[in-house]
Short mmCIF file of C-alpha atoms in Angstrom, two decimals:
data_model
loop_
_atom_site.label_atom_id
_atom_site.label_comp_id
_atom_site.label_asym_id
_atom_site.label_seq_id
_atom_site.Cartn_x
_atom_site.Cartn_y
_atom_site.Cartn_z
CA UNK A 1186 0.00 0.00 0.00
CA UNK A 1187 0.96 3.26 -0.49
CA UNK A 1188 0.70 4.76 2.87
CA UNK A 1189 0.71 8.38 4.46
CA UNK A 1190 2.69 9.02 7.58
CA UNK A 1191 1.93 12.04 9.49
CA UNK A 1192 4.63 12.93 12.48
CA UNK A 1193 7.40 10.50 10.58
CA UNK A 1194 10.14 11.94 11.58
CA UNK A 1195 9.34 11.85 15.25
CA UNK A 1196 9.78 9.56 17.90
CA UNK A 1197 7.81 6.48 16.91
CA UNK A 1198 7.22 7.57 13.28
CA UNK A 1199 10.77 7.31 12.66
CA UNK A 1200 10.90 3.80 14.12
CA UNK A 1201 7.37 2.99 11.94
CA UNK A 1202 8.48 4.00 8.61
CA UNK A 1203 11.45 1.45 7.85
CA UNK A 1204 9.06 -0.85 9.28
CA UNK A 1205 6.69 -0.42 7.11
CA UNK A 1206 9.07 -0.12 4.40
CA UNK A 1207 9.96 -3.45 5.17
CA UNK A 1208 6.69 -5.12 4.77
CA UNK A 1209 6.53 -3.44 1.05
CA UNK A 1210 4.37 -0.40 1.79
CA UNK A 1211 5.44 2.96 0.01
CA UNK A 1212 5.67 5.13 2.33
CA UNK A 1213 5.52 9.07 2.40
CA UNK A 1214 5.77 10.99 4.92
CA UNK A 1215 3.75 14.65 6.77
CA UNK A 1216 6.16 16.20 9.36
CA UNK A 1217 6.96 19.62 10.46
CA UNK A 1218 9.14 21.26 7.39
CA UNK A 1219 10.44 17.92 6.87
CA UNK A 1220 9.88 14.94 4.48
CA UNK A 1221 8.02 15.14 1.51
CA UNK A 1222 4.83 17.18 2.50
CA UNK A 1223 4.33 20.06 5.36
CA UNK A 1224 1.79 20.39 8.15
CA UNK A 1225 -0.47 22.62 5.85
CA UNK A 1226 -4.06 21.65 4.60
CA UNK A 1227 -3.40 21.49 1.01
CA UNK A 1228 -0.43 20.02 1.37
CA UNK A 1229 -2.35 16.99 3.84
CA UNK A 1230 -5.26 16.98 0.91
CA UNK A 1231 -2.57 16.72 -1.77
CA UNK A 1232 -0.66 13.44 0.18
CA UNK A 1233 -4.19 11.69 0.90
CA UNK A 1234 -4.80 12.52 -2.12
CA UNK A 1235 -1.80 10.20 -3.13
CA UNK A 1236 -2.17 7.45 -0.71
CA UNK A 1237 -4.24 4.36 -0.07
CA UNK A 1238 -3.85 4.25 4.31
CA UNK A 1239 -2.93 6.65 6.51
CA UNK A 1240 -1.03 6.98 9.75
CA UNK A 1241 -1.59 9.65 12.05
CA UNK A 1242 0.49 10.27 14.75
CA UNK A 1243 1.62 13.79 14.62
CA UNK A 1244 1.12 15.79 17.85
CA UNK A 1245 3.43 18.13 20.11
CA UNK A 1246 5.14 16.55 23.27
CA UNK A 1247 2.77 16.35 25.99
CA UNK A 1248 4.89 16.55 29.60
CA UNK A 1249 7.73 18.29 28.30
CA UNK A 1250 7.11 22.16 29.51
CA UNK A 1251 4.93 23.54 31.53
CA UNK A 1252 0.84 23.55 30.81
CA UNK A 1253 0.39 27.46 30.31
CA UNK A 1254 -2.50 28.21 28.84
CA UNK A 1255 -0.67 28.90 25.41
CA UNK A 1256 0.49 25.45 25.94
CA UNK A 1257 -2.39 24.14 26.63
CA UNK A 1258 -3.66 25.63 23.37
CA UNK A 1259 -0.79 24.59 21.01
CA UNK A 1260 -1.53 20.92 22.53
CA UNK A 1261 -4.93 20.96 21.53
CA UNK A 1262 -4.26 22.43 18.09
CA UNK A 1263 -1.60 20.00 17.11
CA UNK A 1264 -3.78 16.87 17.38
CA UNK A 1265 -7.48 17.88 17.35
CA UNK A 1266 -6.60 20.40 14.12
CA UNK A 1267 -4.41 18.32 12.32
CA UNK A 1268 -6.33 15.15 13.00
CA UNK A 1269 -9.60 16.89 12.05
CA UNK A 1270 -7.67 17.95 8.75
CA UNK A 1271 -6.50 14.39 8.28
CA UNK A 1272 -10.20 13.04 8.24
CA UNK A 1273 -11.79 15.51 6.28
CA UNK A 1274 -9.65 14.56 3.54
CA UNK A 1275 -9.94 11.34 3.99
CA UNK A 1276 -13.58 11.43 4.16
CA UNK A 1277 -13.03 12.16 0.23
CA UNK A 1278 -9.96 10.10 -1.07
CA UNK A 1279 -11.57 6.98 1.43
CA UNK A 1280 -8.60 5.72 1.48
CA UNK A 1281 -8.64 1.79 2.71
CA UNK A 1282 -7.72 2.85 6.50
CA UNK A 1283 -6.77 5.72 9.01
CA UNK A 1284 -4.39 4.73 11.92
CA UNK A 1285 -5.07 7.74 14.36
CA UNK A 1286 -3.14 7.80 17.52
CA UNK A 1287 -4.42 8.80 21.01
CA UNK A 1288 -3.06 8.02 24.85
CA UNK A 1289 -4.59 6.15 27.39
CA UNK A 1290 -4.56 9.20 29.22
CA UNK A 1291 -8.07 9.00 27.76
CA UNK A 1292 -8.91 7.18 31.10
CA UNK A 1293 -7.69 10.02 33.54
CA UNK A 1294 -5.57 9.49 36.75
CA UNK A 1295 -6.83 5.92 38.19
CA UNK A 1296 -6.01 3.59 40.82
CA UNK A 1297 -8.83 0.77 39.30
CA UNK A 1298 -7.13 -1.96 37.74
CA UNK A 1299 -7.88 -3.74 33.90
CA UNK A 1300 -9.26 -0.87 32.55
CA UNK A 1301 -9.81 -1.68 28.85
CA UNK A 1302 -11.07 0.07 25.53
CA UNK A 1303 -14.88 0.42 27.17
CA UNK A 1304 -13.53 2.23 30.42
CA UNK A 1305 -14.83 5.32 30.38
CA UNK A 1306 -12.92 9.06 30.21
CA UNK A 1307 -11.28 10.81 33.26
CA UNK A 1308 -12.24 14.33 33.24
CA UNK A 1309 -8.28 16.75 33.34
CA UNK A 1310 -6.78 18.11 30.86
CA UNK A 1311 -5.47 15.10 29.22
CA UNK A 1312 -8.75 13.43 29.54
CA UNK A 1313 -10.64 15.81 27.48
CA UNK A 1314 -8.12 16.14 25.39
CA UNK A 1315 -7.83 12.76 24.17
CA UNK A 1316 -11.65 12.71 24.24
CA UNK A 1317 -11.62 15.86 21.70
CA UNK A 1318 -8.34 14.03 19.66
CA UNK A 1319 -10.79 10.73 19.20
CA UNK A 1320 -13.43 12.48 17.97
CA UNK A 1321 -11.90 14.82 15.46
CA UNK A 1322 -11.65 11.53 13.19
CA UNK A 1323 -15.47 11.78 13.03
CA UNK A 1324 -15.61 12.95 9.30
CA UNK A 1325 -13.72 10.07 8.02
CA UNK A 1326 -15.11 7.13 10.00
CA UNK A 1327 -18.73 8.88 8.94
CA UNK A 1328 -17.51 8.58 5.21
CA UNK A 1329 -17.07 4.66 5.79
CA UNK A 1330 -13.38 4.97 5.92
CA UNK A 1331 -11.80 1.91 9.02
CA UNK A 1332 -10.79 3.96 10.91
CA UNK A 1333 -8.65 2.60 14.46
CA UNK A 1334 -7.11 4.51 17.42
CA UNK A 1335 -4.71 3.43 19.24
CA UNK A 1336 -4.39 4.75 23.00
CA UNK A 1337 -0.59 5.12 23.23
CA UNK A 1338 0.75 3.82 26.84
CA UNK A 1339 4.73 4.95 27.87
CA UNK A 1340 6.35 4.05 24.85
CA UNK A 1341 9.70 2.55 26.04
CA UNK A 1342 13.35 3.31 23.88
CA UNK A 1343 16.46 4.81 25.23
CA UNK A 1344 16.14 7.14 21.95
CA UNK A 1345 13.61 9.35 23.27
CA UNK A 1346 10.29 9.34 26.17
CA UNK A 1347 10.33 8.61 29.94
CA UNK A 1348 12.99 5.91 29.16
CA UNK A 1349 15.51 8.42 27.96
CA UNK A 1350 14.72 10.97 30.66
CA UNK A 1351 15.33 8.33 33.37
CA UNK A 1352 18.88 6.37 31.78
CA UNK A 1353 21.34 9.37 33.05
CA UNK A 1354 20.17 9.26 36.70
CA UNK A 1355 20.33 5.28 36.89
CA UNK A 1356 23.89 4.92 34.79
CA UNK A 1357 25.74 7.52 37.59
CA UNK A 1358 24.15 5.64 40.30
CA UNK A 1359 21.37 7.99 41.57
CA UNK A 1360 18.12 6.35 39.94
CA UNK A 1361 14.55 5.53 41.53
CA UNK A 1362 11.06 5.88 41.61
CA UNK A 1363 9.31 9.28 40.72
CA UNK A 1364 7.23 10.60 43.20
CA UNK A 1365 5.48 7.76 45.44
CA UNK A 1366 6.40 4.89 43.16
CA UNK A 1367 3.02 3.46 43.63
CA UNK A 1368 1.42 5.37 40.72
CA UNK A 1369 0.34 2.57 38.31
CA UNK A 1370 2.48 2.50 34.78
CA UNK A 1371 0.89 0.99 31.45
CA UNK A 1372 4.01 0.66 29.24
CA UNK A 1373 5.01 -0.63 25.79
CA UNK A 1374 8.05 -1.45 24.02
CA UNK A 1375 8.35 0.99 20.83
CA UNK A 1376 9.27 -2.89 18.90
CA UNK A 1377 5.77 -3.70 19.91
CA UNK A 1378 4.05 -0.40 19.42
CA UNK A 1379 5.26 -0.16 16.11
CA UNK A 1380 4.24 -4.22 15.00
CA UNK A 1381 0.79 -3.24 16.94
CA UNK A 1382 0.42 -0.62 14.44
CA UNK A 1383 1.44 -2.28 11.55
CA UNK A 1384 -1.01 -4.82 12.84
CA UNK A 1385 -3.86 -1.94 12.69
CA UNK A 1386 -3.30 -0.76 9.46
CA UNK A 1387 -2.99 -4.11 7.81
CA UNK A 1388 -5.88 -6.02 9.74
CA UNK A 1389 -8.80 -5.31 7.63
CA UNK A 1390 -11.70 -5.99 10.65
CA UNK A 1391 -9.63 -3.48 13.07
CA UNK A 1392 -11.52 -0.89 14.16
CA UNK A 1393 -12.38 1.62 17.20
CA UNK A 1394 -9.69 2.11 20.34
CA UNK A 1395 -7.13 0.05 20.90
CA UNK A 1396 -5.25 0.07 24.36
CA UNK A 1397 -1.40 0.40 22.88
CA UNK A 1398 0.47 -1.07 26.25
CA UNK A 1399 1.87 -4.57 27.48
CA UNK A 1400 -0.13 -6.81 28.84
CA UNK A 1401 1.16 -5.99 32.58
CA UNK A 1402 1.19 -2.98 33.82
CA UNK A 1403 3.78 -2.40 36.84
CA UNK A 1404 4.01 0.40 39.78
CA UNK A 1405 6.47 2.86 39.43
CA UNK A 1406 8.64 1.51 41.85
CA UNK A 1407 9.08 -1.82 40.10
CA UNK A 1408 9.56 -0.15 36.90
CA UNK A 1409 12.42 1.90 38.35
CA UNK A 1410 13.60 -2.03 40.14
CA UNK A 1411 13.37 -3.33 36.97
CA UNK A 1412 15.64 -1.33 35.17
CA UNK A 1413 18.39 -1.03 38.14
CA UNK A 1414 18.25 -4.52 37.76
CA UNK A 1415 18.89 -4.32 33.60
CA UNK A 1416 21.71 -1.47 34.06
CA UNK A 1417 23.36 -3.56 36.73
CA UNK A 1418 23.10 -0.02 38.95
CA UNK A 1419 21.09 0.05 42.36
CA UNK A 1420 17.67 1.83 42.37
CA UNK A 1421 17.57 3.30 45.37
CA UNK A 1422 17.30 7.09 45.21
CA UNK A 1423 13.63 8.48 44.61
CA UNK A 1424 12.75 11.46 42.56
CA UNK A 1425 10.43 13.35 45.20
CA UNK A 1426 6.66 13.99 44.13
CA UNK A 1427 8.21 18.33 44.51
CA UNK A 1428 11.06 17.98 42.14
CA UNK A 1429 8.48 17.58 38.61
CA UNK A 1430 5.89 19.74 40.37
CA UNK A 1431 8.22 22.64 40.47
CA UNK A 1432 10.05 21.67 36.88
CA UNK A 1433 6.41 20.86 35.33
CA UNK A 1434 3.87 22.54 37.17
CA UNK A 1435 0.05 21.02 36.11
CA UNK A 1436 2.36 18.75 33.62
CA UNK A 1437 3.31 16.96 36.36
CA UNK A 1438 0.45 15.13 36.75
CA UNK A 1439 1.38 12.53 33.89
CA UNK A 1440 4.22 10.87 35.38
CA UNK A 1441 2.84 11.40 38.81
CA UNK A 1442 -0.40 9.56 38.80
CA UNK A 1443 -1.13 6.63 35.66
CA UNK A 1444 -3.31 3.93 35.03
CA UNK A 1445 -3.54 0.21 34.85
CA UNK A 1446 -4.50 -0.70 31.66
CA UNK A 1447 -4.65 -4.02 29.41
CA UNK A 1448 -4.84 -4.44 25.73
CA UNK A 1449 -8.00 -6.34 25.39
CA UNK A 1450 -8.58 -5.71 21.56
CA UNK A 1451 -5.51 -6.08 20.62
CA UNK A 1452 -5.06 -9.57 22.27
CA UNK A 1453 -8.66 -10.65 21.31
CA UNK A 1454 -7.54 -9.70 17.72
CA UNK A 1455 -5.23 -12.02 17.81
CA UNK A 1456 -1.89 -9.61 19.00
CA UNK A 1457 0.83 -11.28 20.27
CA UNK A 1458 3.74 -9.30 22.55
CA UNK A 1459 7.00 -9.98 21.90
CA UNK A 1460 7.91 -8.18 25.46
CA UNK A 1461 4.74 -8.62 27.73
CA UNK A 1462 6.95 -8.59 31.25
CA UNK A 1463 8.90 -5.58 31.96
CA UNK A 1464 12.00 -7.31 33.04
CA UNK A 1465 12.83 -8.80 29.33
CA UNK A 1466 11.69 -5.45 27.61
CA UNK A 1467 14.02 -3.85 29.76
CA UNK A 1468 16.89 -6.30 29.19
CA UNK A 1469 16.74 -6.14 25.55
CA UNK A 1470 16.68 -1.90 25.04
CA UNK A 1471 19.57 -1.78 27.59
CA UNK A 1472 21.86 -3.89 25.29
CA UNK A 1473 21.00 -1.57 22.86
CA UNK A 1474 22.94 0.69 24.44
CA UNK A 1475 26.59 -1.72 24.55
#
């Protein structure tokens, strides 16, 4: 297929593109001044124009800066614009499938475990958000275009996300927990994120949310165990709940609190994890690193 990738040249879209180079798709690619098409309207119509799938993942970095209200805003815009963008001209071309991402921060801060796809949304920021992200796909899936969204968990790579952010602290000896450690974390590794997504676009009965995490969830705390362990460095020295609250403000909030949730659909569609225990997933993007 030929297929349109919006946010390829970022974090995951630069791991999905050889991928699905490799499986014969042709890909092209919709990323900030960058690749072969720019984030403007005609230049989205002109590429779904061109294209028989689509990918969607383009969005600015959530818990990064501070929420400001300009923040805020630019959040909003860069996934509930573009996305609504995306659909409308899909709702034209119908192209076979639209691959839209979201975040299971759909579900809000929550202590209940197994939430899946039919939990309902939390009501913060993110929450809304997400809600407002899902729906901008409306004009597409309303056009009869299969449309799926996956709910993106922590994406796990030393090339970028939490896993980055956390590497330096652990390799000089001074790694831990953030905050209270118990918060729950629903995590992925990017190797399964980006075969889950493949999966999606290629799985012709795939439709609706799709919780894009491991099968187990850990706490905090374990998580930050678990990768001492992996590094061969103690994990011993927690991040205090103050330290992101005064760095991130509101922000905070997302690697503060989390969620336990399971990929139901995914597993029930026949998905199978190469990494479903944090331990192994750890081991193997650690060696990376040698």
């Amino acid at each position: 297929m030929k297929v349109l990738l919006t946010g390829g040249t970022g974090f995951i879209g630069s791991h999905l593109r050889p991928a699905l180079a490799a499986r014969g798709h042709e890909v092209r690619i919709v990323s900030r001044g960058q690749g072969d098409y720019g984030w403007t309207e005609e230049s989205i119509r002109r590429g779904v124009r061109e294209t028989d799938a689509i990918v969607h993942l383009a969005g600015e970095g959530i818990a990064d800066r501070r929420w400001t209200e300009e923040r805020k805003r630019i959040l909003v815009d860069s996934r509930v614009r573009t996305t609504r963008l995306v659909a409308a001209a899909a709702a034209e071309r119908k192209p076979r499938c639209l691959v839209s991402a979201s975040a299971i921060g759909y579900y809000g801060p929550s202590e209940a475990e197994g939430l899946t796809e039919d939990a309902p949304p939390g009501d913060d920021f993110l929450a809304k958000l997400c809600v407002q992200w899902e729906a901008s796909v409306a004009a597409a899936r309303d056009a009869g275009v299969r449309v799926a969204t996956p709910r993106f968990g922590v994406v796990l790579h030393p090339g970028g996300g939490a896993l980055a952010k956390m590497l330096p602290a652990f390799r000089m000896f001074v790694g831990g927990p953030i905050g209270s450690g118990e918060q729950w974390m629903s995590w992925i590794h990017m190797a399964d994120l980006v075969a889950l997504l493949v999966f999606l676009l290629e799985r012709d009965d795939a439709r609706g949310p799709f919780n894009a995490v491991a099968p187990r969830p850990v706490r905090m705390k374990e998580f930050a165990h678990s990768l001492g362990r992996a590094l061969g460095r103690p994990s011993l020295v927690p991040v205090p709940s103050l330290v992101p609250r005064l760095l991130l403000g509101e922000a905070a909030s997302v690697v503060l609190t989390g969620q336990h949730v399971v990929p139901r659909r995914a597993t029930d569609a026949g998905f199978r994890f190469a990494f479903p225990e944090i331990d192994a997933a750890l081991r193997d993007l650690v060696a990376t690193l040698n």
